[in-house]
Short mmCIF file of C-alpha atoms in Angstrom, two decimals:
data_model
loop_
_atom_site.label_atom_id
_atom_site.label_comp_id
_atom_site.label_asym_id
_atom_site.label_seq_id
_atom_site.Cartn_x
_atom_site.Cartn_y
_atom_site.Cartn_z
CA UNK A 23 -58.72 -29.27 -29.81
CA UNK A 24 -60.98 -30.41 -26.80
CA UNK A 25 -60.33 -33.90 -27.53
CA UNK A 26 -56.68 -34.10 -27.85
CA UNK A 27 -56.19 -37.73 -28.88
CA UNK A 28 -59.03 -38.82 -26.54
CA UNK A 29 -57.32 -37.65 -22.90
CA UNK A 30 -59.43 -35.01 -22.22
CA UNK A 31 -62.86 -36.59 -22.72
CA UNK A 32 -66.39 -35.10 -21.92
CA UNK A 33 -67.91 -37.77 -18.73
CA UNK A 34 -69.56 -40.27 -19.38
CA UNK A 35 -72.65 -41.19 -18.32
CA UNK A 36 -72.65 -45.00 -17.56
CA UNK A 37 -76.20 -44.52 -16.49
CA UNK A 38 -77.43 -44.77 -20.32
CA UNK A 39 -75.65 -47.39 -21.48
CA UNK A 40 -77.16 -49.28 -18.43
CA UNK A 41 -80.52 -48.66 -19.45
CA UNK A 42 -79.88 -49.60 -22.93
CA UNK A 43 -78.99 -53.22 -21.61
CA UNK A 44 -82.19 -53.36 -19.21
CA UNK A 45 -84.48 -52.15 -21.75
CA UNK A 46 -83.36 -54.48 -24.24
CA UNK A 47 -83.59 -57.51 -21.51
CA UNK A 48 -86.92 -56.28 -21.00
CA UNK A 49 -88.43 -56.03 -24.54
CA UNK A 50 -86.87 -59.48 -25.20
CA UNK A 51 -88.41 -61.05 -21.78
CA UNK A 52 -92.11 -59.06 -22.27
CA UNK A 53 -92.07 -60.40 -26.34
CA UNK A 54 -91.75 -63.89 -25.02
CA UNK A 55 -94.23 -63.82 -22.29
CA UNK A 56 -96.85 -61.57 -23.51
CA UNK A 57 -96.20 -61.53 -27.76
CA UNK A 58 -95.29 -58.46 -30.00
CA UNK A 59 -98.61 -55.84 -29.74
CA UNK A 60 -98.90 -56.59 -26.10
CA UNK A 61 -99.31 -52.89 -24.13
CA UNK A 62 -96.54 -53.98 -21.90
CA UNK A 63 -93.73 -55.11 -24.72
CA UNK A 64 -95.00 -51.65 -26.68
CA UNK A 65 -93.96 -49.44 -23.76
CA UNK A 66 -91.23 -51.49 -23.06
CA UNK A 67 -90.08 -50.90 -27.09
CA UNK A 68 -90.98 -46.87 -26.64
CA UNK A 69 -88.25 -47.24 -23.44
CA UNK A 70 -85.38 -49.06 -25.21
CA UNK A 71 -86.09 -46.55 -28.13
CA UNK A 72 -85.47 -43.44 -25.76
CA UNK A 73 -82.44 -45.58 -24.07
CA UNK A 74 -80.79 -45.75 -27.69
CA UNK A 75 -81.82 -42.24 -28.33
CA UNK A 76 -79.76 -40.83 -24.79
CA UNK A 77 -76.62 -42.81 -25.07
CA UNK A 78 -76.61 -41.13 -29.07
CA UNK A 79 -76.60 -37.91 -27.41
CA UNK A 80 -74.16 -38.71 -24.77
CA UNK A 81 -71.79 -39.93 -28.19
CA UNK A 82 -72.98 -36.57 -29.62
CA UNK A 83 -71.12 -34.75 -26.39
CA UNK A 84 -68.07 -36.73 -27.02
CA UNK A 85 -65.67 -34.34 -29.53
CA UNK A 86 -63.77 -37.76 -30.36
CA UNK A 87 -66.88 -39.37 -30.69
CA UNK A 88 -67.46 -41.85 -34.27
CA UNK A 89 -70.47 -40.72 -36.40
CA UNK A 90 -70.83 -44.50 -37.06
CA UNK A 91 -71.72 -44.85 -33.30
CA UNK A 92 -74.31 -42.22 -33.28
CA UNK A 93 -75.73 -43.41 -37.02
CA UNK A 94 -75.62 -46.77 -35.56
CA UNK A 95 -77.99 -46.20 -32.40
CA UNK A 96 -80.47 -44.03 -34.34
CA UNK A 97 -81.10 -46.91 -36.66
CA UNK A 98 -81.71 -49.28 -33.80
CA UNK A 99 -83.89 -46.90 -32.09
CA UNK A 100 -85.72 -46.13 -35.77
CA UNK A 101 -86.41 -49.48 -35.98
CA UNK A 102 -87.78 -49.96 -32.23
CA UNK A 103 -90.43 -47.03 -32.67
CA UNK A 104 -90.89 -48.93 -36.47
CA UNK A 105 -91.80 -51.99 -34.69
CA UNK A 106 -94.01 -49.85 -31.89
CA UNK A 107 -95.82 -48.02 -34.80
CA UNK A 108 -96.81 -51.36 -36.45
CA UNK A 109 -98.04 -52.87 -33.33
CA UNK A 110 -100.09 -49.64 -32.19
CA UNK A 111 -101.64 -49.42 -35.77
CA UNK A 112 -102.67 -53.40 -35.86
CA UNK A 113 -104.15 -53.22 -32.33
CA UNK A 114 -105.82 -49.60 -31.81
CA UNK A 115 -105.67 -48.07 -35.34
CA UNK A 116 -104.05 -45.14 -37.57
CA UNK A 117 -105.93 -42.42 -36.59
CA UNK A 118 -105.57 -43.47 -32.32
CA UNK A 119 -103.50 -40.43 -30.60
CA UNK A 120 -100.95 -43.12 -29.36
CA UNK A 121 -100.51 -44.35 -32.75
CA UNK A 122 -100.02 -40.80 -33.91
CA UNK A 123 -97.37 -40.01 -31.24
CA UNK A 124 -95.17 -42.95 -32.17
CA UNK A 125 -95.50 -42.19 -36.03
CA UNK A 126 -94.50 -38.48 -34.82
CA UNK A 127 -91.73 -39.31 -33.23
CA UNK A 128 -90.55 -42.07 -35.59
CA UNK A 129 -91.03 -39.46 -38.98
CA UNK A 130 -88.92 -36.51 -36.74
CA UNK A 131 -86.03 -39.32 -36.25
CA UNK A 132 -85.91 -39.93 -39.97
CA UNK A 133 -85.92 -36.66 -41.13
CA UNK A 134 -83.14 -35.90 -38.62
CA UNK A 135 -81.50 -38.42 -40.19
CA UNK A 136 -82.21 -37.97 -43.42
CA UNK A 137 -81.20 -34.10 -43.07
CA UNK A 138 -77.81 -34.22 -41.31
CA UNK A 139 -76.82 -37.37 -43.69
CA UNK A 140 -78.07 -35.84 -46.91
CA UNK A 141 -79.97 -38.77 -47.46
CA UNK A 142 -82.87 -38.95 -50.05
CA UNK A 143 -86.61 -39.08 -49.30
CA UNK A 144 -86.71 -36.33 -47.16
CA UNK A 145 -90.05 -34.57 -49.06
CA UNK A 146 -92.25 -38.17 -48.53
CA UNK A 147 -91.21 -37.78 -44.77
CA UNK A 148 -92.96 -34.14 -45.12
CA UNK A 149 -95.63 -35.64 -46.47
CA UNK A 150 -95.96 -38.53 -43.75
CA UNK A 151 -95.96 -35.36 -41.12
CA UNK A 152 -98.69 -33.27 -43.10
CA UNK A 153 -100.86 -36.65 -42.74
CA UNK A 154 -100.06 -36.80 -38.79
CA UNK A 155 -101.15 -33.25 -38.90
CA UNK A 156 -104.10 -33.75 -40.78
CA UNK A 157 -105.36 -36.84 -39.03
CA UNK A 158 -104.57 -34.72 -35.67
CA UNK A 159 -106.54 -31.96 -36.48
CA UNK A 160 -109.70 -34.36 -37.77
CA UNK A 161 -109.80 -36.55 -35.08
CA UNK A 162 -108.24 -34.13 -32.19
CA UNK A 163 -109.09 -30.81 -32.75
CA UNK A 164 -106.80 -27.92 -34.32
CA UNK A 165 -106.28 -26.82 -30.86
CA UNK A 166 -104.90 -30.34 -29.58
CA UNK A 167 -101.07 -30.35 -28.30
CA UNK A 168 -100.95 -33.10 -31.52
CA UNK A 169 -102.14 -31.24 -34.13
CA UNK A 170 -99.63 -28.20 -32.90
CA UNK A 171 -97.16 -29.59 -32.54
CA UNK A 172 -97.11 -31.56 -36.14
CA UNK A 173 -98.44 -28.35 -37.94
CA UNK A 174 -95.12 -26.39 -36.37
CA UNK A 175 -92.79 -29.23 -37.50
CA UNK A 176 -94.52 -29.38 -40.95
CA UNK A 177 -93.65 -25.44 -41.47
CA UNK A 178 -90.17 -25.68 -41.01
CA UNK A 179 -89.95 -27.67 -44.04
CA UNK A 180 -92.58 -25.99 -46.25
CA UNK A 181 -92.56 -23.31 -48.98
CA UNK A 182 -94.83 -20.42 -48.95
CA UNK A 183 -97.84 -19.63 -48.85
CA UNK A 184 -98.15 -23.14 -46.78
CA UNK A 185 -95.40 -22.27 -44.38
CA UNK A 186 -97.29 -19.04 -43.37
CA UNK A 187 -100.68 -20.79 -43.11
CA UNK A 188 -99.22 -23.34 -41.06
CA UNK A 189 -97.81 -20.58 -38.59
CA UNK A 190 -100.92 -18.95 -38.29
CA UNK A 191 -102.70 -21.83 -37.35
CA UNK A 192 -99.94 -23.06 -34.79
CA UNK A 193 -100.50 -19.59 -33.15
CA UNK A 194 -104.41 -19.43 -33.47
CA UNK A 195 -104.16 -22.67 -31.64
CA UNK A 196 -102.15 -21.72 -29.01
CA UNK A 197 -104.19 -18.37 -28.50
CA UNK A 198 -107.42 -20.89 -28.02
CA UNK A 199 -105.23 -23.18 -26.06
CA UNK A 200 -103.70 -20.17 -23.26
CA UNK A 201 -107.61 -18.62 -23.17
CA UNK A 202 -109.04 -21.92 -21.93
CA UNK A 203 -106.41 -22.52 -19.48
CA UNK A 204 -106.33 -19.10 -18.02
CA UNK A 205 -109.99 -19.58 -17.37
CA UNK A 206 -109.71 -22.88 -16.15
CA UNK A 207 -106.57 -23.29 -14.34
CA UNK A 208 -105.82 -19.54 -13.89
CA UNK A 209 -102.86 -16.98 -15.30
CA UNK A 210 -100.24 -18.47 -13.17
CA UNK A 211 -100.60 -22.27 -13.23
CA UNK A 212 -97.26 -23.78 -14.80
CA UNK A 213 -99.89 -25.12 -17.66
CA UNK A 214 -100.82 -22.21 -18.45
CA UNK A 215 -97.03 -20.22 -18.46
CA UNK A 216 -95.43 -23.02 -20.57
CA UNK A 217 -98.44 -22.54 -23.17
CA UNK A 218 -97.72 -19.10 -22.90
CA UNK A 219 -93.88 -19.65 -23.43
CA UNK A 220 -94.88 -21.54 -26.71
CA UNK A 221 -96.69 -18.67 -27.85
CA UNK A 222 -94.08 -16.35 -27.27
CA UNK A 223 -91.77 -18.07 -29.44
CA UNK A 224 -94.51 -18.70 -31.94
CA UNK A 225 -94.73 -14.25 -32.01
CA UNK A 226 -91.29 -14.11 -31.98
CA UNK A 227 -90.60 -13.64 -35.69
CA UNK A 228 -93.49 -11.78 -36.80
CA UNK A 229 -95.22 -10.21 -34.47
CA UNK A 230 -92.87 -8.43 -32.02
CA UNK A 231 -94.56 -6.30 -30.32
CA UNK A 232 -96.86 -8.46 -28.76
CA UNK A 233 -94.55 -11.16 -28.40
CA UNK A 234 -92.81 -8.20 -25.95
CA UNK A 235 -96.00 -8.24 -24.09
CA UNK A 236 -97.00 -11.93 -23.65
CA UNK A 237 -93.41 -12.28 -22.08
CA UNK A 238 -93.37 -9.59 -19.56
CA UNK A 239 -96.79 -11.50 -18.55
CA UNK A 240 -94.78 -14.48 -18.39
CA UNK A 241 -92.42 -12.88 -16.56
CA UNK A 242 -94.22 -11.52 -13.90
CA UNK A 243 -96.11 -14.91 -13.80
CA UNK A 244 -93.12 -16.96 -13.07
CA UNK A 245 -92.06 -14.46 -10.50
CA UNK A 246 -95.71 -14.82 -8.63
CA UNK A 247 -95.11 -18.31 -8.49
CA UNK A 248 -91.60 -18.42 -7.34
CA UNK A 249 -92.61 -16.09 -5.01
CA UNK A 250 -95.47 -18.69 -3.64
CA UNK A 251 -93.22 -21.37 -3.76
CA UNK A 252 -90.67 -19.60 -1.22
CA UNK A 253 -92.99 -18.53 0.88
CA UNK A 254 -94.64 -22.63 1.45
CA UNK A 255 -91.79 -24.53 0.51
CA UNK A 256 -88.84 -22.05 0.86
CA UNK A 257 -86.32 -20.94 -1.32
CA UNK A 258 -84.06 -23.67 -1.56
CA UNK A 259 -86.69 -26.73 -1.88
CA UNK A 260 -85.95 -28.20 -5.54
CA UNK A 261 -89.63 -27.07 -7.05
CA UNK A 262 -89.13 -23.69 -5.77
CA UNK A 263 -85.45 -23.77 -7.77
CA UNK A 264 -87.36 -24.41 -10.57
CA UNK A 265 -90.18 -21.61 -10.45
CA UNK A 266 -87.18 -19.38 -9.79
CA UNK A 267 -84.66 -20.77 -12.79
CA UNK A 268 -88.07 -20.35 -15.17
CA UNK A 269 -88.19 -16.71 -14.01
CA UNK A 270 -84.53 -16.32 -14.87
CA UNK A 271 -84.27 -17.79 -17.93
CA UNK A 272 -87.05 -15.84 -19.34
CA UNK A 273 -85.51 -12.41 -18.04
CA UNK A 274 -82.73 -13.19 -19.35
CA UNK A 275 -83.74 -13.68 -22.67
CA UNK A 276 -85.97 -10.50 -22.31
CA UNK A 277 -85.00 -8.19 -19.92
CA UNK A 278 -81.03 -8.70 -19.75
CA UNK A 279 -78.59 -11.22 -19.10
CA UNK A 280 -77.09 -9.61 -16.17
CA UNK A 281 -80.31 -9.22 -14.36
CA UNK A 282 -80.73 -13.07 -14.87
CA UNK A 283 -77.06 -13.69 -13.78
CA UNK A 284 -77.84 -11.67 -10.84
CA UNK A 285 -80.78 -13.93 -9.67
CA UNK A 286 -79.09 -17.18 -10.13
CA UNK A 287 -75.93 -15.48 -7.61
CA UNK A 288 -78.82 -14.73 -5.28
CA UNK A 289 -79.90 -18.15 -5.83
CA UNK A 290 -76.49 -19.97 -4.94
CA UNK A 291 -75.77 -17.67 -1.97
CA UNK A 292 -79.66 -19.00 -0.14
CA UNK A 293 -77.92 -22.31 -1.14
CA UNK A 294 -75.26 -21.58 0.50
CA UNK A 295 -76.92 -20.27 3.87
CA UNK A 296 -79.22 -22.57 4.06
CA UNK A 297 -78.11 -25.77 3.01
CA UNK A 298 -74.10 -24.96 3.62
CA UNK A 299 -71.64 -24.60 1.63
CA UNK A 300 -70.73 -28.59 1.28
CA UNK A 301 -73.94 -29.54 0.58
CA UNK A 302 -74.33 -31.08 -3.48
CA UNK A 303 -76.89 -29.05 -4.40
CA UNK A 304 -75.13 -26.49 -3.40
CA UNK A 305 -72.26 -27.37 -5.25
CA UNK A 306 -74.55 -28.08 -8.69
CA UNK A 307 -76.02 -24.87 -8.41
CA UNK A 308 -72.27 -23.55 -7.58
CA UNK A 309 -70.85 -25.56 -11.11
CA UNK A 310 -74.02 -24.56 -12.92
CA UNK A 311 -73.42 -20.72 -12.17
CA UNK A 312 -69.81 -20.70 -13.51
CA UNK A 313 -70.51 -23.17 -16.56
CA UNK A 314 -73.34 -21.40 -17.38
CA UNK A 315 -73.13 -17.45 -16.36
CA UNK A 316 -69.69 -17.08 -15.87
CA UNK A 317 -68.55 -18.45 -19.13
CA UNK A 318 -66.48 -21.49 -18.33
CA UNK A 319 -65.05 -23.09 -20.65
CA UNK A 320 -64.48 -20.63 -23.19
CA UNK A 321 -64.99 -17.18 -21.87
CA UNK A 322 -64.38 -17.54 -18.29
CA UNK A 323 -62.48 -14.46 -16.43
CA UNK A 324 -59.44 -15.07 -14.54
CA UNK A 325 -61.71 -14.86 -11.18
CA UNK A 326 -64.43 -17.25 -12.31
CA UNK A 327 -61.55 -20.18 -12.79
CA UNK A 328 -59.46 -19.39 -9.49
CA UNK A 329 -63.30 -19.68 -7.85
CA UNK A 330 -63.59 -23.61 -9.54
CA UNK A 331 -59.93 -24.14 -9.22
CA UNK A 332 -60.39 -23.85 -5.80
CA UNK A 333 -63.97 -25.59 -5.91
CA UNK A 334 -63.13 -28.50 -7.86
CA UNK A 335 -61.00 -29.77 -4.48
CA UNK A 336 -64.38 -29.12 -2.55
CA UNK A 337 -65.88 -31.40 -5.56
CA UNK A 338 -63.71 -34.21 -5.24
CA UNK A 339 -63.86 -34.43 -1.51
CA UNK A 340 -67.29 -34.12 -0.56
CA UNK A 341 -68.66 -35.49 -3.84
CA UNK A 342 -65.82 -38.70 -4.64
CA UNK A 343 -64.16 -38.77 -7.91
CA UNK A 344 -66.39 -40.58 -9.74
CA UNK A 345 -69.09 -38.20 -8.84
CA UNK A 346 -70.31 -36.43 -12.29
CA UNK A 347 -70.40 -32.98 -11.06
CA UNK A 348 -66.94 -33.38 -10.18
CA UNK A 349 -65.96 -34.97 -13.32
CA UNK A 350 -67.75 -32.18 -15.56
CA UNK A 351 -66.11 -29.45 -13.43
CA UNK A 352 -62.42 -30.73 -13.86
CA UNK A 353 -63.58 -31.47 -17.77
CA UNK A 354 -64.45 -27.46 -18.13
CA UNK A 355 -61.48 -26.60 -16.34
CA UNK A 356 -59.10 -28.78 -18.69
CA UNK A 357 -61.63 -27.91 -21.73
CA UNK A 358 -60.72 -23.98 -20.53
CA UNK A 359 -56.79 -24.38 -19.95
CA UNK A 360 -56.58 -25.91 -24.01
CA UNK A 361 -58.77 -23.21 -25.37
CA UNK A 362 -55.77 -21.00 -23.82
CA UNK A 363 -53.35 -23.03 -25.29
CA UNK A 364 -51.79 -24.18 -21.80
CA UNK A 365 -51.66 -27.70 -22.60
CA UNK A 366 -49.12 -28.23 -19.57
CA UNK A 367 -52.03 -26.87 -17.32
CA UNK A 368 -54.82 -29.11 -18.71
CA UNK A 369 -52.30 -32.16 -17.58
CA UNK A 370 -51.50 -30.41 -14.44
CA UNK A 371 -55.44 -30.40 -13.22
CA UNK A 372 -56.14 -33.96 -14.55
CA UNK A 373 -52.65 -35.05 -12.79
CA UNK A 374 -53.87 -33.32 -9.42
CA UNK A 375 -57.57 -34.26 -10.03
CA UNK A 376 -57.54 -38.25 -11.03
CA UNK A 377 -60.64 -39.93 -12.14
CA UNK A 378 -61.48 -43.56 -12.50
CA UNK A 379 -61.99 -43.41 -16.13
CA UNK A 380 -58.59 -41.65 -16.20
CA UNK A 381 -57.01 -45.45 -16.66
CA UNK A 382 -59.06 -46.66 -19.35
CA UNK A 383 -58.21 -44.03 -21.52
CA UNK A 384 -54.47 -44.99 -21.56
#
């Protein structure tokens, strides 16, 4: 329904498909001047790979996308981190932790792949990621962010006992990981919270209780930093936003949604006086608060879309047209009119609202 023919598409973002065309310029150029295991045309392969990668998920967004579009740009970016793993193997060796991070990333495309298609060979990729975990932990360490993160990938796709072995070694190497750092870097570096985080999840299943515990740490240690960050930066400067949308995001999932949707309010309105109400990070924080607290599109009260009714002019004339918090505002607002079934009102906002992608879609 969110399609409807192709009118009412998600934005684009023309962004990746640029980068697709300068990366590939780039790999070409560096293969010619400097040959295939050169550093430089590695990297530059690693780059086009990611390139491919973002303008799949930008397909993904599309709900009129093709699946041959999305199967198409995997392959080519399968067969840039191919080419990448070949080169880093020749020139520093299997067991080097670059070599293992492109082989890691290569095996977790294909068995993307190979799951969502249905396609066979999927328990040989589970093999190639037990060896990336077993090299890891040889050459790295059980503890190493490697190792961990290939062991937690491996368990997803193994049967028991292995699957519960694996787990308990992903968490006794995050335990070992979070004592070091507190040690080192202290309880409230960002290091230390986001190992923290990972451990949290890693509780989550089994071990509740403290799982409850290690998150009302991280709680309180997001808060402390937030709290430092608006007292030397203030509240408003963008690494402060993000001590402050960590502290949310983990009370919300802990504590309550509405005390997290609280927060972010108090966080727009400080955008708001201090920045003005005009200013575009004000208005992202303002399209981020109704998209995703207030439930638009899908679930959005009556009040939340006379609010971006009434923003969505502010969008289009501070921000321009082609501006894509403008264009993903008017998209939930159309999105949000079909989901009612008020197809005349969808038209209505994209008649009022025009967009410069509006006349290729015709």
């Amino acid at each position: 329904m969110l399609d409807f023919d192709g009118r009412f598409r998600m934005p684009e973002h023309p962004e990746s498909l640029a980068a697709v065309r300068e990366w590939e310029d780039t790999v070409a150029a560096r293969q010619q001047q400097f040959g295939a295991d050169d550093p430089r045309t590695v990297d530059s392969r690693l780059h086009l790979a990611e390139a491919y990668e973002n303008l799949g998920r930008s397909f993904e967004a599309y709900e009129n996308s093709e699946d041959s579009d999305d199967r198409e740009l995997e392959a080519l970016a399968t067969a840039e981190l191919a080419k990448a793993v070949d080169s880093r193997i020749r020139t520093l060796g299997p067991d080097h932790l670059d070599t293992l991070t492109i082989r890691y990333d290569l095996t977790a495309l294909r068995l993307r792949q190979a799951v969502q298609e249905g396609l066979p060979g999927q328990d040989e990729l589970v093999t190639e990621f037990r060896s990336i975990a077993d090299v890891s932990a040889r050459t790295l360490g059980h503890a190493h962010p490697m190792t961990l993160k290939a062991r937690s990938q491996l368990s997803f796709f193994s049967p028991e006992p292995e699957r519960s072995a694996l787990k308990a070694q992903v968490v006794q190497g995050l335990e070992d990981v979070l004592a070091e750092q507190e040690q080192r870097l202290g309880s409230d570096d960002p290091q230390t919270l986001e190992t923290m985080r990972r451990l949290v999840a890693a509780y989550r299943d089994d071990r509740g209780d403290e799982a409850q515990r290690l998150a009302e740490r991280l709680i309180a240690g997001w808060e402390r930093v937030a709290a430092a960050r608006i007292r030397d930066l203030g509240p408003v400067h963008p690494d402060t936003v993000i001590a402050r949308e960590q502290h949310l995001t983990y009370v919300n999932d802990w504590v309550s949604r509405g005390a997290a949707e609280r927060l972010f309010e108090e966080l727009v309105a400080e955008h708001v006086r201090l920045l003005g109400p005009d200013h575009p990070r004000t208005l992202h924080t303002q399209l981020e608060l109704i998209h995703t607290w207030k439930g638009l599109y899908g679930s959005a009260t009556p009040e939340t879309i006379t609010f971006a009714e009434r923003l969505l002019h502010r969008f289009r004339d501070v921000l321009g047209p082609d501006h894509h918090d403008f264009l993903m505002l008017r998209y939930y607002l159309m999105s949000q009119r079909l989901i009612e079934g008020n197809l005349d009102a969808a038209f209505e906002i994209k008649r009022q609202y025009p967009a410069p992608a509006d006349d290729e879609e015709k």
